Short mmCIF file of C-alpha atoms in Angstrom, two decimals:
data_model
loop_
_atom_site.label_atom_id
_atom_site.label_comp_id
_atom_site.label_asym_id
_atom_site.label_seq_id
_atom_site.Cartn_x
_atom_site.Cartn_y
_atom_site.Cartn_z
CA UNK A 203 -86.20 114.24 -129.61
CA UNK A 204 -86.10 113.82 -125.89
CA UNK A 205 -89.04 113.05 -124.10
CA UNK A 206 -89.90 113.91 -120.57
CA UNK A 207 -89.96 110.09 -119.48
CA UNK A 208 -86.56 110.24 -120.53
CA UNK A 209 -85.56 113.00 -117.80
CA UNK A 210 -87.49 111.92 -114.97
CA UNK A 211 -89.61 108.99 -112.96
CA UNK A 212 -92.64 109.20 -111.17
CA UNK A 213 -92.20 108.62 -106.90
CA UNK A 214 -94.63 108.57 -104.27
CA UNK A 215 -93.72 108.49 -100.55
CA UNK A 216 -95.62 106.19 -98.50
CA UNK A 217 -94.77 106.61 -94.64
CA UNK A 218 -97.51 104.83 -92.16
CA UNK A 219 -96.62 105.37 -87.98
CA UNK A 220 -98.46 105.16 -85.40
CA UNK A 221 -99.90 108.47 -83.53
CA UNK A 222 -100.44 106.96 -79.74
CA UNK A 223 -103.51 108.98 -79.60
CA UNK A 224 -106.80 108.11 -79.31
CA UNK A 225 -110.05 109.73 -78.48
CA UNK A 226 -111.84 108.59 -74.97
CA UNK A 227 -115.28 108.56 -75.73
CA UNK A 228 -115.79 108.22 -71.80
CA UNK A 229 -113.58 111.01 -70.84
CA UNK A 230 -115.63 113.15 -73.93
CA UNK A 231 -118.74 112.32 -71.84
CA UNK A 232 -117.47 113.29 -68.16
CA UNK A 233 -115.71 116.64 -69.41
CA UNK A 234 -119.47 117.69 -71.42
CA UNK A 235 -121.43 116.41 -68.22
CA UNK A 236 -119.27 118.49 -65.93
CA UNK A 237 -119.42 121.08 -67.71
CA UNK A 238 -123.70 121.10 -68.52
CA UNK A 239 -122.21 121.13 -72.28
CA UNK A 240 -123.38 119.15 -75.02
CA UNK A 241 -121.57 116.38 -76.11
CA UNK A 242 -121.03 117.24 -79.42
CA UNK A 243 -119.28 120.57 -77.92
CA UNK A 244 -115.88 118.57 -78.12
CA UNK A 245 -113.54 115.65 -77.85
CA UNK A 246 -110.95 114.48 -75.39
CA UNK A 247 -108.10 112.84 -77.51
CA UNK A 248 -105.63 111.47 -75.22
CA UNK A 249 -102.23 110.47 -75.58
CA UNK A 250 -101.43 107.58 -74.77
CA UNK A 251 -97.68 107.39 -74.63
CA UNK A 252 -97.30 111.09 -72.82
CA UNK A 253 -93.33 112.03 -72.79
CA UNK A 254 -92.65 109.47 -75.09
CA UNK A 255 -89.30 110.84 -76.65
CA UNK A 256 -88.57 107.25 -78.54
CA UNK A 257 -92.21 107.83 -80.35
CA UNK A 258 -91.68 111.43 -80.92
CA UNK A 259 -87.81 110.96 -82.04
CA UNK A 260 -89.44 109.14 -84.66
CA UNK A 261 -92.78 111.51 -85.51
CA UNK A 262 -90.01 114.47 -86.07
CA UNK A 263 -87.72 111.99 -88.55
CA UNK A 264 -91.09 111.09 -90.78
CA UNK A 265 -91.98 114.97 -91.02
CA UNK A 266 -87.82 115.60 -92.29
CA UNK A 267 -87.94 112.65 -94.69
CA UNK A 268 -91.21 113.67 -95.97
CA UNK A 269 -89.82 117.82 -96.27
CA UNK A 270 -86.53 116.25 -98.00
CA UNK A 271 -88.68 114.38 -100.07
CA UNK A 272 -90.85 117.19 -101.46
CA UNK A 273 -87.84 119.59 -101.61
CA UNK A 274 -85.78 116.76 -104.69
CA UNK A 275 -89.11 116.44 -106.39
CA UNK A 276 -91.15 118.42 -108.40
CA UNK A 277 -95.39 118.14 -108.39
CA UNK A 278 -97.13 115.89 -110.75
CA UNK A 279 -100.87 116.02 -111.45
CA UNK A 280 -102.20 113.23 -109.28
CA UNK A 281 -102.11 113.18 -105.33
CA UNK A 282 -99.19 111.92 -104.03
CA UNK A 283 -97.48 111.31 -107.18
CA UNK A 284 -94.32 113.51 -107.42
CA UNK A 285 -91.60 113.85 -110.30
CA UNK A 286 -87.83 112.86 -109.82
CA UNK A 287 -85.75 113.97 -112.44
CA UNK A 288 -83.23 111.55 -112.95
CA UNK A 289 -80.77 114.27 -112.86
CA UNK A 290 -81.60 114.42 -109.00
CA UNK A 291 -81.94 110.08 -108.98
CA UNK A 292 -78.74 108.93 -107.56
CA UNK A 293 -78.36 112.01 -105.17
CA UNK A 294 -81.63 111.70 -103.88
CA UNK A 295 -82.16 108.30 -103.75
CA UNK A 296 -79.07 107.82 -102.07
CA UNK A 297 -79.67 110.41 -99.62
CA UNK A 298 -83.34 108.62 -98.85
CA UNK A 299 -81.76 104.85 -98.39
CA UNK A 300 -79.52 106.03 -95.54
CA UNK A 301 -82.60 108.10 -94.07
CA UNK A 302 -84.87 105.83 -94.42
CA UNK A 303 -82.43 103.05 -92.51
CA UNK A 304 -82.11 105.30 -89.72
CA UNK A 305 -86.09 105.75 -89.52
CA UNK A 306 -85.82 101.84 -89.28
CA UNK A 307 -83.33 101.85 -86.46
CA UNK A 308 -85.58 104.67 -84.79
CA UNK A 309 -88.67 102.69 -84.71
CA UNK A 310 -86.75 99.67 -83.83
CA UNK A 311 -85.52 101.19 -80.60
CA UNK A 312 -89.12 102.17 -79.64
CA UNK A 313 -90.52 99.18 -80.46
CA UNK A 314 -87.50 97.67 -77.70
CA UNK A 315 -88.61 100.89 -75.03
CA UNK A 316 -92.42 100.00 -75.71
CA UNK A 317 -93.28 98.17 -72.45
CA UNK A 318 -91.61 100.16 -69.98
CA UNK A 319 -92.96 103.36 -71.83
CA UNK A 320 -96.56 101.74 -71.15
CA UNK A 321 -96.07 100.86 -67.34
CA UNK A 322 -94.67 104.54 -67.29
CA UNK A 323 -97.90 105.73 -69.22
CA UNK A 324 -100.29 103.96 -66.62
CA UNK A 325 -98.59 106.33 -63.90
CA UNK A 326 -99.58 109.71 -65.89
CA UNK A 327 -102.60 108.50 -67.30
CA UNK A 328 -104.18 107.58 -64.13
CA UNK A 329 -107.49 106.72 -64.08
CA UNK A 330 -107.69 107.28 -67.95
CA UNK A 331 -105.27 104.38 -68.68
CA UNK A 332 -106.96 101.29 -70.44
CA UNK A 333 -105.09 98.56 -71.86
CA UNK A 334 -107.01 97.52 -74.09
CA UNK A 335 -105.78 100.97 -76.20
CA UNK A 336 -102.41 99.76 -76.40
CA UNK A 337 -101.55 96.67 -79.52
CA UNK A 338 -99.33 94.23 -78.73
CA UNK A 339 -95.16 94.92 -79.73
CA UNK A 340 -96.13 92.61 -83.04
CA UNK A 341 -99.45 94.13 -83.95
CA UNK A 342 -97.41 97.56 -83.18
CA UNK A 343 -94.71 96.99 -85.81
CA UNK A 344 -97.59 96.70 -88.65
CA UNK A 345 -98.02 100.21 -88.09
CA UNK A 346 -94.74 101.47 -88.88
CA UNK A 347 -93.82 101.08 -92.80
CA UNK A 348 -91.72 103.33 -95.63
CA UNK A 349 -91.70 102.48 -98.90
CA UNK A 350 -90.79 104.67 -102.14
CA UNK A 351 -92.69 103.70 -105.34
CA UNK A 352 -91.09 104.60 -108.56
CA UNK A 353 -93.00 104.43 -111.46
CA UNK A 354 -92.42 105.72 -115.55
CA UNK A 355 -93.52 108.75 -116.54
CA UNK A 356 -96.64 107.56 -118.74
CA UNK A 357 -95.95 108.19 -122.72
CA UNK A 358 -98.20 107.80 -125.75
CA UNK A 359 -96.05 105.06 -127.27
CA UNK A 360 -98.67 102.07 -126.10
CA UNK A 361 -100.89 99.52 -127.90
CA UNK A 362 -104.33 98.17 -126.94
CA UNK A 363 -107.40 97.02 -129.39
CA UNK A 364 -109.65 99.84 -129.90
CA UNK A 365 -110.65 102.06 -132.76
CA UNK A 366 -108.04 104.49 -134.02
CA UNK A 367 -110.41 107.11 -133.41
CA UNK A 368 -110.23 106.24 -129.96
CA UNK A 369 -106.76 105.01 -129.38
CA UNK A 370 -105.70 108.48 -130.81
CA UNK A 371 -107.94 110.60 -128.41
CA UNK A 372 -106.54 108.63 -125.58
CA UNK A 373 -103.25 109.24 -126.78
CA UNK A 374 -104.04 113.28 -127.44
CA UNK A 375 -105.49 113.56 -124.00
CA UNK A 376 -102.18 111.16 -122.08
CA UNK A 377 -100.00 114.14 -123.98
CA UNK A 378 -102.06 117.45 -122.73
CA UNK A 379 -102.15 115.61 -119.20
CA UNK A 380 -97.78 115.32 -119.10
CA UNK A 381 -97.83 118.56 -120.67
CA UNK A 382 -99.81 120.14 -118.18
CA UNK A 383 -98.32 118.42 -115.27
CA UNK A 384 -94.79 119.55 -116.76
CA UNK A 385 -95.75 122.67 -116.74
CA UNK A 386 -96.87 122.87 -113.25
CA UNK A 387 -93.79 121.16 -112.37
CA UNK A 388 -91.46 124.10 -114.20
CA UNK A 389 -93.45 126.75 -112.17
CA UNK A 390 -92.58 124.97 -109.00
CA UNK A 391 -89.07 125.34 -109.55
CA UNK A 392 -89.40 129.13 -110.33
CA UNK A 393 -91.72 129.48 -107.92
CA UNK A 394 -89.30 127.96 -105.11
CA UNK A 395 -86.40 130.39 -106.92
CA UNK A 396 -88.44 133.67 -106.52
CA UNK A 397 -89.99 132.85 -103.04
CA UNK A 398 -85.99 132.39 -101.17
CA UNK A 399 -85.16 135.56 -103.21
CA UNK A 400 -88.52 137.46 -101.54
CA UNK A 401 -87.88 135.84 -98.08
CA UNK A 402 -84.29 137.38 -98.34
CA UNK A 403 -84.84 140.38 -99.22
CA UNK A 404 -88.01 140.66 -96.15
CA UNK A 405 -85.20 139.42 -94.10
CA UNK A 406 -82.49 141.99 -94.58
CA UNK A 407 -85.32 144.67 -95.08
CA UNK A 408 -86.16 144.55 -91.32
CA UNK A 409 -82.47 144.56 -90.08
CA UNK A 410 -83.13 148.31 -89.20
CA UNK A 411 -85.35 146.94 -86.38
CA UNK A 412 -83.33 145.99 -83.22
CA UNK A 413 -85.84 143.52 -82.75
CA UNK A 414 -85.32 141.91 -85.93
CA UNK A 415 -83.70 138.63 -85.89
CA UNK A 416 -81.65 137.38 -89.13
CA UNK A 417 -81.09 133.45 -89.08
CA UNK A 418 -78.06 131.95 -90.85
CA UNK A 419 -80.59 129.49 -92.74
CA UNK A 420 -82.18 132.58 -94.37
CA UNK A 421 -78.53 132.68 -96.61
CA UNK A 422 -78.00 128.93 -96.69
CA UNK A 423 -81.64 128.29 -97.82
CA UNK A 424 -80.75 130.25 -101.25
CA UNK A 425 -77.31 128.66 -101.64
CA UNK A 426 -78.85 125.33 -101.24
CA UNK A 427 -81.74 125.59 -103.85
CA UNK A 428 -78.74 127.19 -106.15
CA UNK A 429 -77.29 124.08 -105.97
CA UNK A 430 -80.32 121.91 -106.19
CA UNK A 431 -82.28 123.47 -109.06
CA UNK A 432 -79.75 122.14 -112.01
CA UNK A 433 -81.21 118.95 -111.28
CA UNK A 434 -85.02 119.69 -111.14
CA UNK A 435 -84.35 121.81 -114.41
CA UNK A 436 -86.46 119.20 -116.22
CA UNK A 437 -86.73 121.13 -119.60
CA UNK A 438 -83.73 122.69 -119.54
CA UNK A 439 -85.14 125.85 -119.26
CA UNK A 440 -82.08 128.65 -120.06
CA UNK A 441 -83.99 131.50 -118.32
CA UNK A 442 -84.30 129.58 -115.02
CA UNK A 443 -80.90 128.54 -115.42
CA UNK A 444 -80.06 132.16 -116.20
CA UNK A 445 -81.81 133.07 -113.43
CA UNK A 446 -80.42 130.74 -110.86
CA UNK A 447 -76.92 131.23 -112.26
CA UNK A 448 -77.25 134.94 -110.89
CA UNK A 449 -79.10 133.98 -107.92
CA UNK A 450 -75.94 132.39 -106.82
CA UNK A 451 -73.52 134.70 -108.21
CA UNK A 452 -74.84 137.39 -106.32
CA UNK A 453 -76.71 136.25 -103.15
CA UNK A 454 -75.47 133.19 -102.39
CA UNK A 455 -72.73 132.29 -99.83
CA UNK A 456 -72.78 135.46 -97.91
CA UNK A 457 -72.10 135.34 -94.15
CA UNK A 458 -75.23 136.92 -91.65
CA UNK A 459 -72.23 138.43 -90.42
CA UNK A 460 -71.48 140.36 -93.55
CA UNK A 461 -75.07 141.52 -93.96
CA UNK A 462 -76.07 142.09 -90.27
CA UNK A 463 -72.94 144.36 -89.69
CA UNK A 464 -72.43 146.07 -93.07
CA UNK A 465 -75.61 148.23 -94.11
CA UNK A 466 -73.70 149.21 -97.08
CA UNK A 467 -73.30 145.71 -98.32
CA UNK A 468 -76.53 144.68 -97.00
CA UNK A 469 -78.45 147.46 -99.18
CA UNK A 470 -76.99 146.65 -102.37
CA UNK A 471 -77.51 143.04 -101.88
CA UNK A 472 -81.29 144.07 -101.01
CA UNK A 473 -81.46 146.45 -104.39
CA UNK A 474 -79.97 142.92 -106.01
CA UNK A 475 -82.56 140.97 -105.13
CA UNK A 476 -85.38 143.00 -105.51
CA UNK A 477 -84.04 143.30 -109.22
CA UNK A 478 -83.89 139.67 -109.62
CA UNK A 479 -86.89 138.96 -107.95
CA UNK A 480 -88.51 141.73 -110.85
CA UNK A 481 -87.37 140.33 -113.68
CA UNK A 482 -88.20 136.83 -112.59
CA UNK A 483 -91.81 137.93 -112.37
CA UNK A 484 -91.90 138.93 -115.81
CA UNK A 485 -90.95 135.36 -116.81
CA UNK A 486 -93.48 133.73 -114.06
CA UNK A 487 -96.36 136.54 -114.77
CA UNK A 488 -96.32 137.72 -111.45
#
């Protein structure tokens, strides 16, 4: 019997950076007084490294590593704490090392641009510049840190002194927890399935507009999930695979040429869909 700590490893994604911003309590107090408002109305947050493209270069690379991240994994129970099947390991993981070394060279190149981004943040802050906001290039590069934890998926197979009464409750309750968590993980992957399906077919619905726009990521969005989903497939599930298998067959790789020009083709790829996307609410109880 296979076990699910067998097919996949627990990962969380643990990504600190610095935000440059910082709230001017003085500034707050000037903007209320001016204004006869309370203080409490607001809050003036200021930014302290304003067109900063080395810091925001490297804001923008965090939120894609994070988005790649959550699109290889599947949700676990506990906050933070996401499933990898190990189907998905070696693609994902090496994916992530190569990201995650350009991240490093990205912060590394702000870290150089740092002073002269200050001096050029004392011209646009004006009288709202104060040094003492700004830590010094060593205290700065404390605040920039990515690190992937894997851990096992937690199994019942463990011995500590206590009472079999109570060893075997613990044991009952570990089980319903990976069950559960399993569970939600499985409805994740239809749930990603039937929502490109639904997007597609809202897509291609308004084409009829002339103010409709069609992007080309609308197509590659389901071909890439096709290709992805194998490896999330935790349990194996024929009817997702089923599912996904026909997905792809019939929706995936088309051009937004093909669809945008031909209504004939772009109809019966609509009436496709919108059959998939029925039947796969039967399975999901939607």
């Amino acid at each position: 019997m296979t076990h699910l700590s067998d097919r996949a490893l627990l990962v969380q994604l643990n990504i600190s950076q610095w935000t440059a911003r910082k709230l001017d309590k003085k500034a707050t107090r000037e903007v209320a007084d001016a204004n006869y408002a309370s203080r409490d109305a607001g809050n003036y947050h200021k930014k302290l490294l304003p067109m900063s493209d080395s810091l925001a270069n490297i804001h923008t690379m965090t939120g894609s590593i994070r988005q790649e991240f959550l699109t290889n994994t599947l949700p676990w129970g506990l906050n933070n704490t996401h499933m990898l099947p190990t189907a998905n390991y070696l693609n994902f993981m090496t994916t992530f090392r190569k990201r995650k070394s350009e991240w490093e060279q990205v912060v590394a190149k702000f870290l150089l641009d740092y002073p002269s981004l200050q001096t050029t943040a004392q011209r646009f802050l004006g009288n709202l510049y104060d040094a003492a906001d700004y830590p010094d290039v060593s205290d700065l590069r404390s605040k920039f840190a990515m690190e992937l934890v894997v851990l096992p998926v937690p199994t019942a197979d463990f011995r500590v002194q206590l009472a079999d009464d109570e060893l075997d409750s613990i044991k009952a309750d570990l089980q319903r927890r990976v069950e559960e968590n399993s569970g939600i993980a499985m409805r994740d992957a239809w749930q990603r399935l039937y929502d490109r399906v639904k997007h597609m077919v809202e897509r291609l619905s308004k084409l009829d507009d002339p103010k409709s726009r069609f992007h080309e990521s609308t197509l590659e969005h389901v071909t890439d999930l096709c290709k992805l989903l194998p490896r999330l497939n935790i349990m194996d599930d024929p009817n997702l695979e089923a599912m996904r298998y026909e997905v792809e067959a019939k929706l995936a790789g088309l051009s937004k040429d093909a669809v945008v020009n031909d209504p004939v083709l772009r109809q019966s790829k609509i009436d496709e869909a919108s059959d998939i996307m029925a039947r796969m609410g039967a399975f999901m109880g939607v």
